Coordinates of N, CA and C in Angstrom, one line a residue:
R8 N 43.0 -1.3 -65.6 CA 42.5 -1.0 -64.3 C 43.5 -0.3 -63.4
L9 N 44.8 -0.8 -63.4 CA 45.8 -0.2 -62.6 C 46.1 1.2 -62.9
V10 N 46.2 1.5 -64.2 CA 46.5 2.8 -64.7 C 45.3 3.8 -64.3
K11 N 44.1 3.3 -64.1 CA 43.0 4.2 -63.8 C 42.8 4.3 -62.3
G12 N 43.8 3.8 -61.5 CA 43.8 4.0 -60.1 C 43.5 2.8 -59.2
E13 N 43.1 1.7 -59.7 CA 42.8 0.5 -58.9 C 44.1 0.0 -58.3
K14 N 44.1 -0.3 -57.1 CA 45.4 -0.7 -56.4 C 45.5 -2.2 -56.3
A15 N 44.4 -3.0 -56.3 CA 44.5 -4.4 -56.1 C 44.3 -5.2 -57.4
C16 N 45.3 -6.0 -57.7 CA 45.2 -6.9 -58.9 C 46.0 -8.1 -58.6
S17 N 45.8 -8.7 -57.4 CA 46.5 -9.9 -57.0 C 46.0 -11.0 -57.9
R18 N 47.0 -11.9 -58.3 CA 46.8 -13.0 -59.2 C 46.2 -12.7 -60.6
C19 N 46.3 -11.4 -60.9 CA 45.9 -11.0 -62.3 C 46.9 -11.5 -63.3
D20 N 46.3 -11.8 -64.5 CA 47.2 -12.2 -65.7 C 47.5 -10.9 -66.4
L21 N 48.7 -10.4 -66.2 CA 49.2 -9.2 -66.8 C 50.3 -9.4 -67.8
F22 N 50.2 -10.6 -68.5 CA 51.2 -11.0 -69.5 C 51.4 -9.9 -70.5
Q23 N 52.6 -9.4 -70.7 CA 53.1 -8.4 -71.7 C 52.4 -7.1 -71.5
V24 N 51.9 -6.8 -70.3 CA 51.2 -5.5 -70.1 C 52.3 -4.4 -70.1
D25 N 51.9 -3.2 -70.6 CA 52.7 -2.0 -70.6 C 52.3 -1.1 -69.5
L26 N 53.1 -1.1 -68.5 CA 52.9 -0.2 -67.3 C 54.1 0.8 -67.2
S27 N 54.8 1.0 -68.3 CA 55.9 1.9 -68.3 C 55.4 3.4 -68.0
Y28 N 56.3 4.1 -67.3 CA 56.1 5.5 -66.9 C 54.9 5.7 -66.0
Q29 N 54.5 4.7 -65.2 CA 53.3 4.8 -64.4 C 53.7 5.0 -62.9
D30 N 52.9 5.7 -62.2 CA 53.1 5.9 -60.7 C 52.0 5.0 -60.1
L31 N 52.5 3.8 -59.6 CA 51.6 2.8 -59.1 C 51.9 2.4 -57.7
D32 N 52.2 3.4 -56.8 CA 52.6 3.2 -55.4 C 51.4 2.4 -54.7
G33 N 51.8 1.5 -53.8 CA 50.9 0.8 -53.0 C 50.0 -0.2 -53.7
S34 N 50.5 -0.6 -54.9 CA 49.7 -1.7 -55.6 C 49.9 -3.0 -55.0
D35 N 48.9 -3.9 -55.1 CA 49.0 -5.3 -54.7 C 48.9 -6.1 -56.0
L36 N 50.1 -6.6 -56.4 CA 50.2 -7.5 -57.5 C 50.7 -8.9 -57.1
S37 N 50.4 -9.2 -55.9 CA 50.8 -10.5 -55.3 C 50.3 -11.6 -56.2
G38 N 51.2 -12.5 -56.6 CA 50.9 -13.7 -57.3 C 50.5 -13.4 -58.8
A39 N 50.6 -12.2 -59.2 CA 50.3 -11.8 -60.6 C 51.2 -12.4 -61.6
R40 N 50.8 -12.6 -62.8 CA 51.6 -13.0 -63.9 C 52.0 -11.7 -64.7
L41 N 53.2 -11.3 -64.5 CA 53.7 -10.1 -65.1 C 54.8 -10.4 -66.1
R42 N 54.8 -11.7 -66.6 CA 55.8 -12.2 -67.5 C 55.8 -11.3 -68.7
Q43 N 57.0 -10.8 -69.1 CA 57.3 -10.0 -70.3 C 56.6 -8.6 -70.2
A44 N 56.3 -8.2 -69.0 CA 55.7 -6.8 -68.8 C 56.7 -5.7 -69.0
D45 N 56.3 -4.6 -69.4 CA 57.2 -3.4 -69.5 C 56.8 -2.5 -68.2
L46 N 57.8 -2.5 -67.3 CA 57.6 -1.7 -66.1 C 58.6 -0.6 -66.0
S47 N 59.2 -0.3 -67.2 CA 60.3 0.6 -67.2 C 59.9 2.0 -66.8
L48 N 60.8 2.6 -65.9 CA 60.6 4.0 -65.4 C 59.3 4.2 -64.7
S49 N 58.8 3.1 -64.1 CA 57.6 3.2 -63.3 C 57.9 3.2 -61.8
T50 N 57.0 3.7 -61.0 CA 57.2 3.7 -59.5 C 56.2 2.8 -58.8
F51 N 56.7 1.9 -58.0 CA 55.9 0.9 -57.3 C 56.3 0.9 -55.8
D52 N 56.5 2.1 -55.2 CA 56.8 2.2 -53.8 C 55.8 1.5 -53.0
H53 N 56.2 0.8 -51.9 CA 55.3 0.1 -51.0 C 54.3 -0.8 -51.6
S54 N 54.7 -1.5 -52.7 CA 53.8 -2.4 -53.4 C 54.1 -3.8 -53.0
K55 N 53.1 -4.7 -53.3 CA 53.2 -6.1 -53.0 C 53.3 -6.9 -54.3
F56 N 54.4 -7.7 -54.5 CA 54.6 -8.5 -55.6 C 54.8 -10.0 -55.2
A57 N 54.6 -10.3 -53.9 CA 55.0 -11.6 -53.4 C 54.4 -12.7 -54.3
G58 N 55.3 -13.7 -54.7 CA 54.8 -14.8 -55.5 C 54.5 -14.5 -56.9
A59 N 54.8 -13.3 -57.4 CA 54.5 -12.9 -58.8 C 55.5 -13.6 -59.8
N60 N 55.1 -13.8 -61.0 CA 56.0 -14.2 -62.1 C 56.4 -12.9 -62.8
M61 N 57.6 -12.5 -62.6 CA 58.2 -11.3 -63.2 C 59.3 -11.7 -64.2
S62 N 59.2 -12.9 -64.7 CA 60.3 -13.3 -65.6 C 60.2 -12.5 -66.9
I63 N 61.3 -12.2 -67.5 CA 61.5 -11.5 -68.7 C 60.9 -10.1 -68.6
V64 N 60.8 -9.5 -67.5 CA 60.2 -8.2 -67.3 C 61.3 -7.2 -67.7
N65 N 60.8 -6.1 -68.3 CA 61.7 -4.9 -68.5 C 61.4 -4.0 -67.4
G66 N 62.3 -4.0 -66.4 CA 62.2 -3.1 -65.3 C 63.2 -2.0 -65.3
F67 N 63.6 -1.6 -66.5 CA 64.7 -0.6 -66.6 C 64.3 0.7 -65.8
G68 N 65.1 1.1 -64.9 CA 64.8 2.3 -64.1 C 63.6 2.3 -63.2
M69 N 63.1 1.1 -62.9 CA 61.9 1.1 -62.1 C 62.3 1.5 -60.6
R70 N 61.4 2.0 -59.9 CA 61.6 2.4 -58.5 C 60.6 1.6 -57.7
A71 N 61.1 0.9 -56.6 CA 60.2 0.1 -55.8 C 60.8 0.2 -54.3
E72 N 60.5 1.3 -53.7 CA 61.0 1.4 -52.3 C 60.0 0.7 -51.3
G73 N 60.6 -0.1 -50.4 CA 59.8 -0.7 -49.4 C 58.8 -1.7 -49.9
S74 N 59.1 -2.3 -51.1 CA 58.1 -3.3 -51.7 C 58.4 -4.7 -51.3
D75 N 57.5 -5.6 -51.5 CA 57.6 -7.0 -51.1 C 57.7 -7.8 -52.4
F76 N 59.0 -8.4 -52.6 CA 59.2 -9.3 -53.8 C 59.5 -10.7 -53.3
T77 N 58.9 -11.1 -52.2 CA 59.2 -12.4 -51.6 C 58.7 -13.5 -52.6
G78 N 59.6 -14.4 -52.9 CA 59.3 -15.5 -53.8 C 59.0 -15.2 -55.3
V79 N 59.4 -14.0 -55.7 CA 59.2 -13.6 -57.1 C 60.2 -14.2 -58.0
D80 N 59.7 -14.6 -59.2 CA 60.6 -15.2 -60.2 C 61.0 -14.1 -61.2
F81 N 62.3 -13.7 -61.1 CA 62.9 -12.7 -61.9 C 63.7 -13.3 -63.0
Q82 N 63.5 -14.5 -63.4 CA 64.3 -15.1 -64.5 C 64.3 -14.3 -65.7
D83 N 65.5 -14.0 -66.2 CA 65.8 -13.3 -67.5 C 65.2 -11.8 -67.4
A84 N 65.0 -11.3 -66.2 CA 64.4 -9.9 -66.1 C 65.6 -8.9 -66.3
V85 N 65.2 -7.8 -66.8 CA 66.1 -6.6 -66.9 C 65.7 -5.6 -65.9
L86 N 66.6 -5.5 -64.8 CA 66.3 -4.5 -63.7 C 67.4 -3.4 -63.7
V87 N 67.9 -3.1 -64.9 CA 69.0 -2.2 -65.0 C 68.6 -0.8 -64.5
G88 N 69.4 -0.3 -63.6 CA 69.1 1.1 -63.1 C 68.0 1.2 -62.1
G89 N 67.4 0.0 -61.7 CA 66.3 0.1 -60.7 C 66.7 0.5 -59.3
W90 N 65.8 1.0 -58.6 CA 66.1 1.4 -57.2 C 65.1 0.7 -56.3
F91 N 65.6 -0.1 -55.3 CA 64.8 -1.0 -54.5 C 65.1 -0.8 -53.0
G92 N 65.2 0.4 -52.6 CA 65.5 0.7 -51.2 C 64.6 0.0 -50.2
G93 N 65.1 -0.8 -49.3 CA 64.3 -1.4 -48.2 C 63.3 -2.5 -48.7
S94 N 63.4 -2.9 -49.9 CA 62.5 -3.9 -50.4 C 62.9 -5.3 -50.0
K95 N 61.9 -6.2 -49.9 CA 62.2 -7.6 -49.4 C 62.3 -8.5 -50.6
F96 N 63.3 -9.4 -50.6 CA 63.6 -10.3 -51.7 C 63.8 -11.8 -51.2
D97 N 63.2 -12.1 -50.1 CA 63.3 -13.5 -49.5 C 62.8 -14.5 -50.6
N98 N 63.6 -15.5 -50.8 CA 63.3 -16.6 -51.7 C 63.0 -16.2 -53.2
A99 N 63.4 -15.0 -53.6 CA 63.2 -14.6 -55.0 C 64.3 -15.3 -55.8
T100 N 64.0 -15.5 -57.1 CA 65.0 -16.1 -58.0 C 65.4 -15.1 -59.1
F101 N 66.7 -15.1 -59.4 CA 67.2 -14.1 -60.3 C 68.0 -14.8 -61.5
H102 N 67.6 -16.0 -61.9 CA 68.4 -16.7 -62.9 C 68.5 -15.9 -64.2
N103 N 69.7 -15.5 -64.5 CA 70.0 -14.8 -65.7 C 69.4 -13.4 -65.8
A104 N 69.1 -12.8 -64.6 CA 68.6 -11.4 -64.5 C 69.8 -10.4 -64.6
N105 N 69.5 -9.3 -65.2 CA 70.5 -8.3 -65.4 C 70.2 -7.2 -64.3
L106 N 71.1 -7.0 -63.4 CA 71.0 -6.0 -62.3 C 72.0 -4.9 -62.4
S107 N 72.5 -4.7 -63.6 CA 73.5 -3.6 -63.9 C 72.9 -2.3 -63.4
G108 N 73.7 -1.6 -62.6 CA 73.3 -0.2 -62.2 C 72.2 -0.2 -61.2
A109 N 71.7 -1.3 -60.8 CA 70.5 -1.3 -59.8 C 71.1 -1.0 -58.4
D110 N 70.2 -0.3 -57.6 CA 70.6 -0.1 -56.2 C 69.8 -1.0 -55.3
L111 N 70.4 -2.0 -54.8 CA 69.9 -3.0 -53.9 C 70.6 -2.9 -52.6
S112 N 71.3 -1.8 -52.3 CA 72.1 -1.7 -51.1 C 71.3 -1.8 -49.8
D113 N 70.1 -1.4 -49.8 CA 69.2 -1.5 -48.6 C 68.2 -2.6 -48.7
A114 N 68.3 -3.5 -49.7 CA 67.4 -4.6 -49.9 C 67.5 -5.6 -48.7
R115 N 66.4 -6.2 -48.4 CA 66.4 -7.2 -47.3 C 66.1 -8.6 -47.9
G116 N 66.7 -9.6 -47.3 CA 66.4 -11.0 -47.7 C 67.2 -11.5 -48.9
L117 N 68.2 -10.7 -49.4 CA 69.0 -11.1 -50.5 C 70.1 -12.0 -50.0
T118 N 70.4 -13.1 -50.7 CA 71.5 -14.0 -50.3 C 72.5 -14.1 -51.5
Q119 N 73.7 -14.6 -51.2 CA 74.7 -14.8 -52.2 C 74.2 -15.9 -53.2
V120 N 73.5 -16.9 -52.7 CA 73.0 -18.0 -53.6 C 72.0 -17.4 -54.7
Q121 N 71.2 -16.5 -54.3 CA 70.2 -15.8 -55.2 C 71.0 -15.1 -56.3
L122 N 72.1 -14.4 -55.9 CA 72.8 -13.5 -56.8 C 73.8 -14.3 -57.7
N123 N 74.1 -15.5 -57.3 CA 75.1 -16.2 -58.1 C 74.7 -16.5 -59.6
T124 N 73.4 -16.5 -59.8 CA 72.9 -16.8 -61.2 C 72.5 -15.5 -61.9
A125 N 72.6 -14.4 -61.3 CA 72.3 -13.1 -61.9 C 73.6 -12.4 -62.4
C126 N 73.5 -11.2 -62.9 CA 74.7 -10.5 -63.3 C 74.5 -9.0 -63.1
G127 N 75.6 -8.3 -63.0 CA 75.5 -6.8 -62.8 C 76.8 -6.2 -63.4
D128 N 77.0 -4.9 -62.9 CA 78.2 -4.2 -63.3 C 78.8 -3.5 -62.2
G129 N 79.8 -2.7 -62.4 CA 80.5 -1.9 -61.3 C 79.6 -0.9 -60.7
E130 N 78.5 -0.5 -61.3 CA 77.5 0.4 -60.8 C 76.4 -0.2 -59.9
T131 N 76.3 -1.5 -59.9 CA 75.3 -2.2 -59.1 C 75.7 -2.1 -57.6
K132 N 74.7 -1.7 -56.8 CA 74.9 -1.6 -55.4 C 74.2 -2.7 -54.6
L133 N 74.9 -3.4 -53.8 CA 74.4 -4.6 -53.1 C 74.6 -4.4 -51.6
P134 N 73.9 -5.2 -50.8 CA 74.1 -5.1 -49.3 C 75.5 -5.6 -49.1
K135 N 76.1 -5.1 -48.0 CA 77.5 -5.4 -47.6 C 77.7 -6.9 -47.6
G136 N 78.8 -7.4 -48.2 CA 79.2 -8.8 -48.2 C 78.7 -9.6 -49.3
L137 N 77.8 -9.0 -50.2 CA 77.3 -9.8 -51.3 C 78.1 -9.3 -52.6
I138 N 78.3 -10.2 -53.5 CA 78.9 -9.9 -54.8 C 78.0 -10.4 -55.9
L139 N 78.3 -9.9 -57.1 CA 77.5 -10.2 -58.3 C 78.4 -10.5 -59.5
P140 N 78.2 -11.6 -60.2 CA 79.0 -11.8 -61.4 C 78.8 -10.7 -62.4
A141 N 79.8 -10.4 -63.1 CA 79.7 -9.3 -64.2 C 78.9 -9.9 -65.4
C142 N 78.1 -9.0 -65.9 CA 77.3 -9.4 -67.1 C 78.3 -9.5 -68.3
K143 N 78.1 -10.5 -69.1 CA 78.9 -10.7 -70.3 C 78.5 -9.7 -71.4
T144 N 79.5 -9.1 -72.0 CA 79.2 -8.2 -73.2 C 79.7 -8.9 -74.4
N145 N 79.0 -8.6 -75.5 CA 79.3 -9.2 -76.8 C 80.3 -8.4 -77.6

């Protein structure tokens, strides 16, 4: 439904959905179950994800400018190279999430406590004053 142009899918069960390479600006995925979804290289500018389960998501290179990720569960998510300019992350959890190369420099609502359980690299951009543990390499 989303790929065909529908914008509202709040509380939808999108477990393991493949939305890679899609332009889904303005989507409402609030409270949706996106666990293990492939969102790589997709655009979600000005979209709503508040309360969504985005654990184990592949968000490689995703773009989400001005989006709402309030209360989102990003446990074990891969957000490598993502761009999140002006997006809200109040009360989101990032346990074991990989933020390497992600641009969160203009993100709102991020706290050090949220980032302490995530990891990144030297290319990760964060709001001033926040730091991110380095991801372990094998």
